[in-house]
Amino acid sequence: MRAAAARQGRGRALVADPDPYGARRRLPAGHASVTKPHDKLRGLPAARKAILAGLRFTSLRLRLVVVFGLVALTAAVSASGIAYWLNREAVLTRAQDAALKDFRQQMQNRAGALPADVSQAELQATAEQMANSSQRYSVLLVAEKKGGGQLVGYSDLDAFTLAKVPASLQKAVNKKQPLTSGNKSPYHLYWQRTADHGTPHLVGGAKVIGGGPTGYMLKSLEPEAKDLSSLGWSLAIATGLALIGSALLAQAAATTVLKPVHRLGVAARRLGEGKLDTRLRVSGTDELADLSRTFNRTAANLEKKVADMSARDEASRRFVADMSHELRTPLTAITAVTEVLEEELDAETGSVDPMIEPAVRLVVSETRRLNDLVENLMEVTRFDAGTARLVLDDVDIADQITACIDARAWLDAVELDAERGIMVRLDPRRLDVILANLIGNALKHGGSPVEVSVRLEDAQLVIAVRDHGPGIPEDVLPHVFDRFYKASASRPRSEGSGLGLSIALENAHIHGGEITAANSPEGGAVFTLWLPRDGERAEDEAGDEDGRTEGGQA
């Protein structure tokens, strides 16, 4: 604080400055008795970081609410922090400026008027007078004795003593500064903020020019601290309310955004279930509305294409069925004629010309093959149309397999391993078709003997048919149940129709079972039939699936 005034008749002046803001010097931060608190960032443990990094929010609603909340929290905390810092500085600066200005005036008017040989009583009285100012601070005056030593005057001995004045402040106040063009005063007013048992205080000090006393003041900033604490709580409450409000707004926004998305998801699931007439109600011109329109166009195109494919498929099935029915009439007549010709060939009289006998036998064989093909085609059309039904009965599986083998004169070529008394509820005719195809295929490609084994696994009947042939090539295995599939392209024509294994598989499926094909480690191919023992439950499940399919396409 620069020298600016002098008392008449005394010749002593306070180091003063007409500008209260330039009239004081704050000590460097390194000299302050109490340092400012600061935040210390500490890294999270590696395990916690890994857990936090692995968290995923699978709910879009939750992510929206969290994002809205983080944005609102960041904005509210930033605004509250800035507001608190600005108000804190304003409050403390205002209280500080008022106290230092009053202290400067008191030092100039009262301490500067003390005589050079001031007494203890005069110092004490002056300190008490200075402390009675409107700013309500404690005062400590220190003067040098002529013979050496110090005289100290206290306004409040219990509240403020020289021991409470930081040593760095005392040193700065009593240090004489060199006079320069920029510094017209040898002494200045210094101040410092301290804390005593958690209560903030302002400590200031100045020296009167010309050997006058040195004065110190101590002002409690507790009222200002309480005001700032109340302001901090108010800002914290406002931040919390802003966070809650943002969460509610985020919830409302998420509901607005996610409702069309939910409807789109429901519509997509219905479309995936086969309900191709599913459409979304479109309103608005935003991106979600465009997405709904695109979905509706896609669903309409898909419905049209599926309808076209269904119509073509239905036409193909109808064509095969009609063709099969139409072929049966001439085939019946041809079959009757071929039977007569076959009887003539087998007759002892030998009435058929030996020259045409091979042709007659070829006609008989091909007629039978054509008849089997027509029957298989009709069976396939029934499976494709979904009209195939089970006629269930309780049968002894060993007797059923024996009857199938005996009807086709395969008893010498088939080895059966089955216990009698295993009762299964199934369709005997369809089981006969399955066994005839599997055993016939094994005899044709693997030769005799063919091993047929029967076992029970939990609630399933397992029938394995194994031959001793070369087995099935690995590239053929995935296609053995395909319709009209030929294992060798060089022999496209064979005795079979190429539908036998496919029909066997369809008959297993209608029972709720399955057929698998594999190569045995001991050699040869193994076809395994899996059927549920309770055929009625399988029929009910098949009916439910048909109902769901029809309902989905309606």
PDB file of N, CA, C and O in Angstrom, residues 74 172 284 317 384 545:
ATOM      1  N   THR A  74     -24.094 -33.307 -16.690  1.00  0.00           N
ATOM      2  CA  THR A  74     -22.905 -32.534 -17.072  1.00  0.00           C
ATOM      3  C   THR A  74     -23.225 -31.051 -17.174  1.00  0.00           C
ATOM      4  O   THR A  74     -22.483 -30.198 -16.662  1.00  0.00           O
ATOM      5  N   ALA A 172       6.424 -10.215   5.419  1.00  0.00           N
ATOM      6  CA  ALA A 172       6.103  -9.373   4.268  1.00  0.00           C
ATOM      7  C   ALA A 172       5.715  -7.963   4.708  1.00  0.00           C
ATOM      8  O   ALA A 172       6.095  -6.969   4.073  1.00  0.00           O
ATOM      9  N   GLY A 284     -47.012 -39.320 -40.095  1.00  0.00           N
ATOM     10  CA  GLY A 284     -45.850 -38.450 -39.975  1.00  0.00           C
ATOM     11  C   GLY A 284     -44.942 -38.534 -41.188  1.00  0.00           C
ATOM     12  O   GLY A 284     -45.195 -39.293 -42.144  1.00  0.00           O
ATOM     13  N   ARG A 317     -48.320 -79.155 -57.960  1.00  0.00           N
ATOM     14  CA  ARG A 317     -48.856 -80.318 -57.245  1.00  0.00           C
ATOM     15  C   ARG A 317     -50.131 -80.830 -57.892  1.00  0.00           C
ATOM     16  O   ARG A 317     -50.348 -82.041 -58.029  1.00  0.00           O
ATOM     17  N   ASP A 384     -47.067 -83.254 -49.946  1.00  0.00           N
ATOM     18  CA  ASP A 384     -46.896 -81.835 -50.256  1.00  0.00           C
ATOM     19  C   ASP A 384     -48.157 -81.037 -49.975  1.00  0.00           C
ATOM     20  O   ASP A 384     -48.093 -79.878 -49.562  1.00  0.00           O
ATOM     21  N   GLU A 545     -48.954 -78.122 -35.783  1.00  0.00           N
ATOM     22  CA  GLU A 545     -48.064 -77.448 -36.727  1.00  0.00           C
ATOM     23  C   GLU A 545     -48.797 -77.079 -38.003  1.00  0.00           C
ATOM     24  O   GLU A 545     -48.625 -75.998 -38.548  1.00  0.00           O
TER      25      GLU A 545
END
